[in-house]
PDB file of C-alpha atoms in Angstrom:
ATOM      1  CA  MET O  83      91.091  10.670 -59.024  1.00 74.00           C
ATOM      2  CA  ARG O  84      87.726  10.036 -57.405  1.00 79.00           C
ATOM      3  CA  TYR O  85      86.243  13.012 -59.263  1.00 83.00           C
ATOM      4  CA  LEU O  86      87.564  11.687 -62.578  1.00 86.00           C
ATOM      5  CA  TYR O  87      85.783   8.412 -61.855  1.00 85.00           C
ATOM      6  CA  ILE O  88      82.541  10.260 -61.045  1.00 85.00           C
ATOM      7  CA  ALA O  89      82.797  12.520 -64.115  1.00 88.00           C
ATOM      8  CA  GLY O  90      83.450   9.475 -66.308  1.00 89.00           C
ATOM      9  CA  SER O  91      80.423   7.555 -65.081  1.00 87.00           C
ATOM     10  CA  LEU O  92      78.250  10.680 -65.342  1.00 88.00           C
ATOM     11  CA  SER O  93      79.331  11.162 -68.972  1.00 90.00           C
ATOM     12  CA  VAL O  94      78.490   7.544 -69.800  1.00 89.00           C
ATOM     13  CA  LEU O  95      75.074   7.954 -68.172  1.00 87.00           C
ATOM     14  CA  TRP O  96      74.478  11.193 -70.076  1.00 88.00           C
ATOM     15  CA  LEU O  97      75.392   9.570 -73.402  1.00 87.00           C
ATOM     16  CA  LEU O  98      73.100   6.619 -72.738  1.00 85.00           C
ATOM     17  CA  LEU O  99      70.190   8.902 -71.880  1.00 84.00           C
ATOM     18  CA  SER O 100      70.692  11.349 -74.746  1.00 83.00           C
ATOM     19  CA  GLY O 101      71.834   9.338 -77.774  1.00 78.00           C
ATOM     20  CA  HIS O 102      72.585  12.485 -79.795  1.00 78.00           C
ATOM     21  CA  PHE O 103      76.074  13.151 -81.100  1.00 81.00           C
ATOM     22  CA  ILE O 104      75.848  16.743 -82.348  1.00 86.00           C
ATOM     23  CA  ALA O 105      78.693  19.044 -81.293  1.00 87.00           C
ATOM     24  CA  LEU O 106      76.501  21.598 -79.508  1.00 89.00           C
ATOM     25  CA  ILE O 107      74.586  19.007 -77.471  1.00 88.00           C
ATOM     26  CA  LEU O 108      77.782  17.155 -76.588  1.00 89.00           C
ATOM     27  CA  PHE O 109      79.217  20.462 -75.408  1.00 90.00           C
ATOM     28  CA  LEU O 110      76.181  21.184 -73.221  1.00 90.00           C
ATOM     29  CA  GLY O 111      76.384  17.662 -71.792  1.00 90.00           C
ATOM     30  CA  GLY O 112      80.039  18.099 -70.947  1.00 90.00           C
ATOM     31  CA  LEU O 113      79.233  21.394 -69.281  1.00 93.00           C
ATOM     32  CA  SER O 114      76.562  19.849 -67.069  1.00 92.00           C
ATOM     33  CA  VAL O 115      78.860  16.953 -66.095  1.00 92.00           C
ATOM     34  CA  LEU O 116      81.468  19.511 -65.130  1.00 93.00           C
ATOM     35  CA  GLY O 117      78.887  21.470 -63.116  1.00 94.00           C
ATOM     36  CA  VAL O 118      77.696  18.430 -61.186  1.00 92.00           C
ATOM     37  CA  THR O 119      81.252  17.328 -60.381  1.00 91.00           C
ATOM     38  CA  LEU O 120      82.110  20.837 -59.206  1.00 92.00           C
ATOM     39  CA  ILE O 121      79.066  20.983 -56.897  1.00 91.00           C
ATOM     40  CA  LEU O 122      79.957  17.534 -55.524  1.00 88.00           C
ATOM     41  CA  TRP O 123      83.515  18.670 -54.840  1.00 87.00           C
ATOM     42  CA  LYS O 124      82.278  21.745 -52.972  1.00 88.00           C
ATOM     43  CA  MET O 125      79.809  19.653 -50.948  1.00 86.00           C
ATOM     44  CA  ASP O 126      82.537  17.172 -49.983  1.00 83.00           C
ATOM     45  CA  LYS O 127      84.684  20.048 -48.812  1.00 83.00           C
ATOM     46  CA  THR O 128      81.835  21.550 -46.780  1.00 84.00           C
ATOM     47  CA  ASP O 129      80.623  18.513 -44.845  1.00 78.00           C
ATOM     48  CA  ALA O 130      84.040  16.782 -44.792  1.00 70.00           C
ATOM     49  CA  GLU O 131      82.620  13.254 -44.927  1.00 69.00           C
ATOM     50  CA  PRO O 132      82.515  12.118 -48.535  1.00 67.00           C
ATOM     51  CA  ILE O 133      80.414   8.993 -49.053  1.00 68.00           C
ATOM     52  CA  LYS O 134      82.202   6.294 -50.987  1.00 68.00           C
ATOM     53  CA  LEU O 135      80.001   3.582 -52.410  1.00 68.00           C
ATOM     54  CA  ARG O 136      81.943   1.401 -54.805  1.00 69.00           C
ATOM     55  CA  PRO O 137      79.382  -0.858 -56.399  1.00 70.00           C
ATOM     56  CA  GLY O 138      81.300  -4.101 -56.734  1.00 77.00           C
ATOM     57  CA  TYR O 139      80.367  -7.707 -57.289  1.00 83.00           C
ATOM     58  CA  LYS O 140      79.279  -8.211 -53.659  1.00 84.00           C
ATOM     59  CA  PHE O 141      76.895  -5.258 -53.780  1.00 85.00           C
ATOM     60  CA  PHE O 142      75.091  -6.559 -56.871  1.00 88.00           C
ATOM     61  CA  HIS O 143      75.005 -10.031 -55.367  1.00 89.00           C
ATOM     62  CA  TYR O 144      73.219  -8.524 -52.364  1.00 89.00           C
ATOM     63  CA  LEU O 145      70.792  -6.626 -54.636  1.00 89.00           C
ATOM     64  CA  GLY O 146      69.898  -9.879 -56.410  1.00 91.00           C
ATOM     65  CA  TRP O 147      69.227 -11.595 -53.090  1.00 92.00           C
ATOM     66  CA  LEU O 148      67.182  -8.580 -51.923  1.00 91.00           C
ATOM     67  CA  PHE O 149      65.038  -8.669 -55.059  1.00 91.00           C
ATOM     68  CA  TRP O 150      64.301 -12.343 -54.473  1.00 92.00           C
ATOM     69  CA  GLN O 151      63.236 -11.511 -50.891  1.00 90.00           C
ATOM     70  CA  VAL O 152      60.977  -8.740 -52.264  1.00 90.00           C
ATOM     71  CA  VAL O 153      59.283 -11.265 -54.577  1.00 91.00           C
ATOM     72  CA  LEU O 154      58.782 -13.764 -51.721  1.00 90.00           C
ATOM     73  CA  SER O 155      57.324 -11.217 -49.315  1.00 90.00           C
ATOM     74  CA  ASN O 156      55.088  -9.787 -52.055  1.00 90.00           C
ATOM     75  CA  ILE O 157      53.583 -13.234 -52.531  1.00 91.00           C
ATOM     76  CA  ASP O 158      53.082 -13.520 -48.771  1.00 89.00           C
ATOM     77  CA  VAL O 159      51.371 -10.114 -48.470  1.00 89.00           C
ATOM     78  CA  ALA O 160      49.175 -10.772 -51.547  1.00 90.00           C
ATOM     79  CA  ARG O 161      48.098 -14.102 -50.003  1.00 89.00           C
ATOM     80  CA  ARG O 162      47.172 -12.357 -46.749  1.00 89.00           C
ATOM     81  CA  ILE O 163      45.178  -9.674 -48.583  1.00 89.00           C
ATOM     82  CA  TRP O 164      43.154 -12.137 -50.637  1.00 89.00           C
ATOM     83  CA  SER O 165      42.345 -14.704 -47.928  1.00 87.00           C
ATOM     84  CA  PRO O 166      38.747 -14.177 -46.792  1.00 86.00           C
ATOM     85  CA  SER O 167      39.637 -14.221 -43.079  1.00 85.00           C
ATOM     86  CA  LEU O 168      42.318 -11.495 -43.466  1.00 82.00           C
ATOM     87  CA  PRO O 169      45.046 -13.250 -41.416  1.00 84.00           C
ATOM     88  CA  ILE O 170      47.053 -10.226 -40.282  1.00 83.00           C
ATOM     89  CA  GLU O 171      48.417  -9.396 -36.834  1.00 85.00           C
ATOM     90  CA  PRO O 172      50.027  -5.960 -37.125  1.00 86.00           C
ATOM     91  CA  CYS O 173      52.770  -5.327 -34.616  1.00 86.00           C
ATOM     92  CA  TRP O 174      55.135  -2.451 -33.923  1.00 86.00           C
ATOM     93  CA  GLU O 175      58.300  -3.475 -32.145  1.00 85.00           C
ATOM     94  CA  LYS O 176      61.928  -2.680 -31.463  1.00 86.00           C
ATOM     95  CA  LEU O 177      64.571  -4.451 -33.530  1.00 86.00           C
ATOM     96  CA  ASP O 178      68.115  -4.490 -32.161  1.00 86.00           C
ATOM     97  CA  THR O 179      70.740  -3.871 -34.824  1.00 85.00           C
ATOM     98  CA  GLU O 180      74.489  -4.310 -35.044  1.00 83.00           C
ATOM     99  CA  VAL O 181      75.184  -2.185 -38.118  1.00 82.00           C
ATOM    100  CA  SER O 182      77.417   0.739 -37.217  1.00 80.00           C
ATOM    101  CA  THR O 183      78.224   3.024 -40.152  1.00 81.00           C
ATOM    102  CA  THR O 184      75.715   5.476 -41.583  1.00 81.00           C
ATOM    103  CA  LEU O 185      75.801   3.870 -45.012  1.00 82.00           C
ATOM    104  CA  GLU O 186      75.103   0.389 -43.651  1.00 84.00           C
ATOM    105  CA  LYS O 187      72.265   1.715 -41.516  1.00 86.00           C
ATOM    106  CA  THR O 188      70.726   3.463 -44.523  1.00 86.00           C
ATOM    107  CA  LEU O 189      70.987   0.336 -46.630  1.00 87.00           C
ATOM    108  CA  TYR O 190      69.533  -1.877 -43.908  1.00 88.00           C
ATOM    109  CA  ALA O 191      66.592   0.415 -43.103  1.00 89.00           C
ATOM    110  CA  ASN O 192      65.784   0.899 -46.781  1.00 89.00           C
ATOM    111  CA  SER O 193      65.988  -2.831 -47.476  1.00 90.00           C
ATOM    112  CA  ILE O 194      63.548  -3.487 -44.641  1.00 89.00           C
ATOM    113  CA  THR O 195      61.137  -0.888 -45.985  1.00 89.00           C
ATOM    114  CA  LEU O 196      61.462  -2.137 -49.562  1.00 89.00           C
ATOM    115  CA  THR O 197      60.198  -5.604 -48.691  1.00 87.00           C
ATOM    116  CA  PRO O 198      56.423  -5.323 -48.283  1.00 86.00           C
ATOM    117  CA  GLY O 199      55.159  -6.506 -44.920  1.00 84.00           C
ATOM    118  CA  THR O 200      57.861  -4.748 -42.910  1.00 88.00           C
ATOM    119  CA  LEU O 201      58.382  -1.007 -42.531  1.00 88.00           C
ATOM    120  CA  THR O 202      61.040   0.992 -40.697  1.00 88.00           C
ATOM    121  CA  THR O 203      59.412   3.876 -38.859  1.00 87.00           C
ATOM    122  CA  ASP O 204      62.379   5.046 -36.794  1.00 85.00           C
ATOM    123  CA  VAL O 205      66.160   4.713 -36.891  1.00 86.00           C
ATOM    124  CA  SER O 206      68.197   5.134 -33.703  1.00 84.00           C
ATOM    125  CA  GLU O 207      71.750   4.516 -32.578  1.00 82.00           C
ATOM    126  CA  ASP O 208      71.371   0.792 -31.856  1.00 83.00           C
ATOM    127  CA  HIS O 209      67.808  -0.151 -32.791  1.00 85.00           C
ATOM    128  CA  PHE O 210      65.098   0.384 -35.407  1.00 88.00           C
ATOM    129  CA  MET O 211      61.354   0.581 -34.824  1.00 87.00           C
ATOM    130  CA  ILE O 212      59.679  -1.847 -37.190  1.00 88.00           C
ATOM    131  CA  HIS O 213      56.020  -2.023 -38.135  1.00 88.00           C
ATOM    132  CA  SER O 214      55.120  -5.427 -39.504  1.00 88.00           C
ATOM    133  CA  LEU O 215      51.967  -6.942 -40.952  1.00 86.00           C
ATOM    134  CA  SER O 216      52.607 -10.212 -39.111  1.00 85.00           C
ATOM    135  CA  PRO O 217      54.891 -11.333 -36.243  1.00 85.00           C
ATOM    136  CA  GLU O 218      56.677 -13.676 -38.685  1.00 85.00           C
ATOM    137  CA  GLY O 219      58.060 -10.639 -40.531  1.00 84.00           C
ATOM    138  CA  ILE O 220      59.810  -9.349 -37.420  1.00 85.00           C
ATOM    139  CA  GLU O 221      60.944 -12.837 -36.413  1.00 86.00           C
ATOM    140  CA  ASP O 222      62.645 -13.237 -39.798  1.00 84.00           C
ATOM    141  CA  LEU O 223      64.471  -9.939 -39.294  1.00 85.00           C
ATOM    142  CA  ARG O 224      65.540 -10.968 -35.767  1.00 86.00           C
ATOM    143  CA  LYS O 225      67.194 -14.064 -37.232  1.00 86.00           C
ATOM    144  CA  GLY O 226      69.413 -11.457 -38.871  1.00 82.00           C
ATOM    145  CA  GLU O 227      70.159 -12.940 -42.264  1.00 84.00           C
ATOM    146  CA  MET O 228      69.688  -9.588 -44.043  1.00 85.00           C
ATOM    147  CA  GLN O 229      71.972  -7.843 -41.548  1.00 85.00           C
ATOM    148  CA  ARG O 230      74.643 -10.521 -41.943  1.00 86.00           C
ATOM    149  CA  ARG O 231      74.584 -10.088 -45.705  1.00 86.00           C
ATOM    150  CA  ILE O 232      74.857  -6.291 -45.412  1.00 83.00           C
ATOM    151  CA  LEU O 233      77.816  -6.584 -43.039  1.00 84.00           C
ATOM    152  CA  LYS O 234      79.438  -8.994 -45.473  1.00 83.00           C
ATOM    153  CA  ILE O 235      79.443  -6.383 -48.268  1.00 80.00           C
ATOM    154  CA  GLY O 236      81.955  -4.488 -46.159  1.00 73.00           C
ATOM    155  CA  LEU O 237      80.872  -0.883 -46.773  1.00 70.00           C
ATOM    156  CA  LYS O 238      83.252   1.661 -45.359  1.00 61.00           C
ATOM    157  CA  SER O 239      81.794   5.083 -44.962  1.00 48.00           C
TER     158      SER O 239
ATOM    159  CA  MET K  78      61.012 -15.850 -81.350  1.00 70.00           C
ATOM    160  CA  SER K  79      58.737 -12.826 -81.423  1.00 83.00           C
ATOM    161  CA  ILE K  80      55.770 -14.998 -80.426  1.00 87.00           C
ATOM    162  CA  LEU K  81      57.792 -16.166 -77.438  1.00 88.00           C
ATOM    163  CA  LEU K  82      58.567 -12.555 -76.482  1.00 87.00           C
ATOM    164  CA  ASP K  83      54.888 -11.643 -76.879  1.00 89.00           C
ATOM    165  CA  TRP K  84      53.853 -14.433 -74.561  1.00 91.00           C
ATOM    166  CA  ALA K  85      56.527 -13.536 -72.015  1.00 91.00           C
ATOM    167  CA  SER K  86      55.536  -9.861 -71.956  1.00 91.00           C
ATOM    168  CA  GLY K  87      51.856 -10.835 -71.805  1.00 92.00           C
ATOM    169  CA  PHE K  88      52.652 -12.987 -68.785  1.00 93.00           C
ATOM    170  CA  PHE K  89      54.459 -10.075 -67.072  1.00 93.00           C
ATOM    171  CA  PHE K  90      51.561  -7.700 -67.846  1.00 94.00           C
ATOM    172  CA  PHE K  91      49.062 -10.181 -66.444  1.00 94.00           C
ATOM    173  CA  ILE K  92      50.900 -10.775 -63.164  1.00 93.00           C
ATOM    174  CA  GLY K  93      51.680  -7.058 -62.806  1.00 93.00           C
ATOM    175  CA  GLY K  94      48.051  -6.081 -63.364  1.00 93.00           C
ATOM    176  CA  LEU K  95      46.901  -8.714 -60.901  1.00 92.00           C
ATOM    177  CA  LEU K  96      49.287  -7.337 -58.274  1.00 92.00           C
ATOM    178  CA  CYS K  97      48.042  -3.778 -58.915  1.00 92.00           C
ATOM    179  CA  ILE K  98      44.502  -4.962 -58.189  1.00 93.00           C
ATOM    180  CA  THR K  99      45.802  -6.759 -55.091  1.00 91.00           C
ATOM    181  CA  GLY K 100      47.266  -3.488 -53.846  1.00 91.00           C
ATOM    182  CA  GLY K 101      43.936  -1.736 -54.392  1.00 91.00           C
ATOM    183  CA  VAL K 102      41.980  -4.447 -52.614  1.00 91.00           C
ATOM    184  CA  GLY K 103      44.488  -4.326 -49.764  1.00 89.00           C
ATOM    185  CA  LEU K 104      43.991  -0.568 -49.418  1.00 90.00           C
ATOM    186  CA  LEU K 105      40.274  -1.173 -48.976  1.00 90.00           C
ATOM    187  CA  ARG K 106      40.434  -4.250 -46.734  1.00 87.00           C
ATOM    188  CA  LEU K 107      43.228  -3.483 -44.281  1.00 86.00           C
ATOM    189  CA  PRO K 108      42.237  -1.762 -41.044  1.00 84.00           C
ATOM    190  CA  ASP K 109      44.590   1.188 -40.480  1.00 85.00           C
ATOM    191  CA  PHE K 110      47.057   3.540 -42.131  1.00 87.00           C
ATOM    192  CA  PHE K 111      50.228   1.592 -41.345  1.00 86.00           C
ATOM    193  CA  SER K 112      48.982  -1.722 -42.690  1.00 86.00           C
ATOM    194  CA  ARG K 113      47.687   0.033 -45.801  1.00 88.00           C
ATOM    195  CA  VAL K 114      51.218   1.225 -46.467  1.00 88.00           C
ATOM    196  CA  HIS K 115      52.194  -2.446 -46.860  1.00 87.00           C
ATOM    197  CA  ALA K 116      49.450  -2.932 -49.439  1.00 88.00           C
ATOM    198  CA  ALA K 117      50.702   0.084 -51.385  1.00 87.00           C
ATOM    199  CA  GLY K 118      54.158  -1.491 -51.225  1.00 86.00           C
ATOM    200  CA  VAL K 119      52.913  -4.450 -53.267  1.00 88.00           C
ATOM    201  CA  THR K 120      52.012  -2.218 -56.215  1.00 89.00           C
ATOM    202  CA  GLU K 121      55.262  -0.302 -56.028  1.00 87.00           C
ATOM    203  CA  THR K 122      57.880  -2.965 -55.427  1.00 89.00           C
ATOM    204  CA  LEU K 123      56.752  -5.819 -57.659  1.00 90.00           C
ATOM    205  CA  ALA K 124      53.827  -4.755 -59.875  1.00 91.00           C
ATOM    206  CA  THR K 125      55.556  -1.727 -61.413  1.00 92.00           C
ATOM    207  CA  PRO K 126      58.817  -3.551 -62.248  1.00 91.00           C
ATOM    208  CA  LEU K 127      56.821  -6.398 -63.779  1.00 92.00           C
ATOM    209  CA  LEU K 128      54.771  -4.011 -65.948  1.00 93.00           C
ATOM    210  CA  LEU K 129      57.926  -2.167 -67.041  1.00 93.00           C
ATOM    211  CA  THR K 130      59.681  -5.460 -67.837  1.00 91.00           C
ATOM    212  CA  GLY K 131      56.696  -6.390 -69.991  1.00 92.00           C
ATOM    213  CA  LEU K 132      57.047  -3.037 -71.772  1.00 91.00           C
ATOM    214  CA  MET K 133      60.767  -3.584 -72.311  1.00 90.00           C
ATOM    215  CA  LEU K 134      60.089  -6.949 -73.952  1.00 89.00           C
ATOM    216  CA  GLN K 135      57.626  -5.276 -76.347  1.00 88.00           C
ATOM    217  CA  MET K 136      60.102  -2.588 -77.410  1.00 85.00           C
ATOM    218  CA  ASP K 137      62.718  -2.766 -80.124  1.00 81.00           C
ATOM    219  CA  TRP K 138      66.227  -2.901 -78.759  1.00 80.00           C
ATOM    220  CA  SER K 139      67.323   0.751 -78.536  1.00 80.00           C
ATOM    221  CA  LEU K 140      68.359   3.413 -76.045  1.00 82.00           C
ATOM    222  CA  ASP K 141      64.712   3.737 -75.013  1.00 84.00           C
ATOM    223  CA  THR K 142      64.918   0.280 -73.430  1.00 88.00           C
ATOM    224  CA  PHE K 143      67.650   1.608 -71.186  1.00 88.00           C
ATOM    225  CA  LYS K 144      65.517   4.627 -70.290  1.00 89.00           C
ATOM    226  CA  VAL K 145      62.641   2.403 -69.181  1.00 91.00           C
ATOM    227  CA  PHE K 146      65.133   0.405 -67.130  1.00 90.00           C
ATOM    228  CA  MET K 147      66.327   3.647 -65.502  1.00 90.00           C
ATOM    229  CA  ILE K 148      62.715   4.487 -64.594  1.00 91.00           C
ATOM    230  CA  MET K 149      62.476   1.089 -62.888  1.00 92.00           C
ATOM    231  CA  VAL K 150      65.682   1.657 -60.914  1.00 90.00           C
ATOM    232  CA  LEU K 151      64.493   5.140 -59.919  1.00 92.00           C
ATOM    233  CA  ILE K 152      61.146   3.850 -58.633  1.00 91.00           C
ATOM    234  CA  LEU K 153      62.810   1.049 -56.647  1.00 90.00           C
ATOM    235  CA  ALA K 154      65.402   3.425 -55.196  1.00 88.00           C
ATOM    236  CA  THR K 155      62.975   6.150 -54.132  1.00 91.00           C
ATOM    237  CA  ASN K 156      60.154   3.907 -52.870  1.00 90.00           C
ATOM    238  CA  PRO K 157      61.622   3.188 -49.400  1.00 90.00           C
ATOM    239  CA  THR K 158      62.373   6.864 -48.794  1.00 90.00           C
ATOM    240  CA  ALA K 159      58.851   7.942 -49.707  1.00 90.00           C
ATOM    241  CA  THR K 160      57.278   5.145 -47.658  1.00 90.00           C
ATOM    242  CA  HIS K 161      59.420   5.950 -44.643  1.00 89.00           C
ATOM    243  CA  ALA K 162      58.646   9.683 -44.930  1.00 90.00           C
ATOM    244  CA  MET K 163      54.926   8.900 -45.031  1.00 89.00           C
ATOM    245  CA  ALA K 164      55.053   6.621 -41.988  1.00 88.00           C
ATOM    246  CA  LYS K 165      57.194   9.049 -40.005  1.00 89.00           C
ATOM    247  CA  ALA K 166      54.881  11.952 -40.865  1.00 90.00           C
ATOM    248  CA  ALA K 167      51.911   9.925 -39.635  1.00 89.00           C
ATOM    249  CA  LEU K 168      53.737   9.105 -36.389  1.00 88.00           C
ATOM    250  CA  ILE K 169      54.674  12.723 -35.786  1.00 89.00           C
ATOM    251  CA  GLY K 170      51.114  13.716 -36.580  1.00 88.00           C
ATOM    252  CA  GLY K 171      49.988  11.620 -33.622  1.00 82.00           C
ATOM    253  CA  LYS K 172      48.752   8.467 -35.391  1.00 79.00           C
ATOM    254  CA  ARG K 173      49.629   5.222 -33.587  1.00 81.00           C
ATOM    255  CA  PRO K 174      49.635   1.837 -35.340  1.00 80.00           C
ATOM    256  CA  LEU K 175      47.006  -0.743 -34.473  1.00 77.00           C
ATOM    257  CA  VAL K 176      48.578  -3.674 -32.675  1.00 78.00           C
ATOM    258  CA  ALA K 177      47.060  -7.145 -32.915  1.00 69.00           C
ATOM    259  CA  ASN K 178      46.017  -7.799 -29.307  1.00 64.00           C
ATOM    260  CA  GLN K 179      44.153  -4.491 -28.949  1.00 52.00           C
ATOM    261  CA  LYS K 180      42.734  -4.604 -32.451  1.00 46.00           C
ATOM    262  CA  GLN K 181      39.061  -4.768 -31.500  1.00 44.00           C
ATOM    263  CA  GLU K 182      39.313  -1.937 -29.034  1.00 43.00           C
ATOM    264  CA  SER K 183      41.041   0.561 -31.291  1.00 44.00           C
ATOM    265  CA  LYS K 184      38.776  -0.370 -34.178  1.00 43.00           C
ATOM    266  CA  LYS K 185      35.807   0.701 -32.095  1.00 41.00           C
ATOM    267  CA  GLY K 186      37.577   3.905 -31.171  1.00 43.00           C
ATOM    268  CA  ASP K 187      38.294   4.570 -34.821  1.00 44.00           C
ATOM    269  CA  GLN K 188      34.656   4.154 -35.747  1.00 41.00           C
ATOM    270  CA  THR K 189      33.389   6.416 -33.017  1.00 39.00           C
ATOM    271  CA  SER K 190      35.846   9.107 -33.968  1.00 40.00           C
ATOM    272  CA  LYS K 191      34.602   8.958 -37.547  1.00 37.00           C
ATOM    273  CA  THR K 192      30.900   9.338 -36.728  1.00 34.00           C
TER     274      THR K 192
END
């Protein structure tokens, strides 16, 4: 069932990217979709922990919020770069985290890196190492709003 | 309507270009590798999507619009991985980030090591 879902979305993606409806090309497209699904099936069997990310409404809601944060922190970093006195105080500190599953950790670390001004340099069992352009960046992360929103999506790995 | 679209895409191009220059200036002004990564982040996370959005507004509505959108998604999805790989490689290579309270000291050390 899951593989049907994957093959279906892959076919839609292929059609959107190709835009040709000739029999031969459609056939080749179908063949490649089949190949990718087959490889995925074999990989799931080998490592025995299939990753299930169902992009639902909550996930896209989080992405919208994340993009807004990216815009805000871009403005902040641009302001710091252009001010003549260069008001930066780089710091490199430990950030305690509560996210538990691999998928949530990946999402959290990548979200931190995506917003300019903060950068994940290391991921451990219960903490990340964060490099930040200013102490405010790390303080904002410690308040934990991003983590709360990620936990609210409810990803099960 | 098309004048409106032209103005909107012009606005996106302008802001995107400005942010690209900001990233370049940041690369030159900031003191060490790790803070320069943040400056590069400005060009990647906001300037590129803005430029691509400007492009999409200039295009006729077709499948190509979707392809440009896919490029945008791809850049945004791969950026954190590349940035993290770069930072981790620098750490493993023995580079340590400058921290604010010992800024002066390490700056001096950096200069002496260069000369």
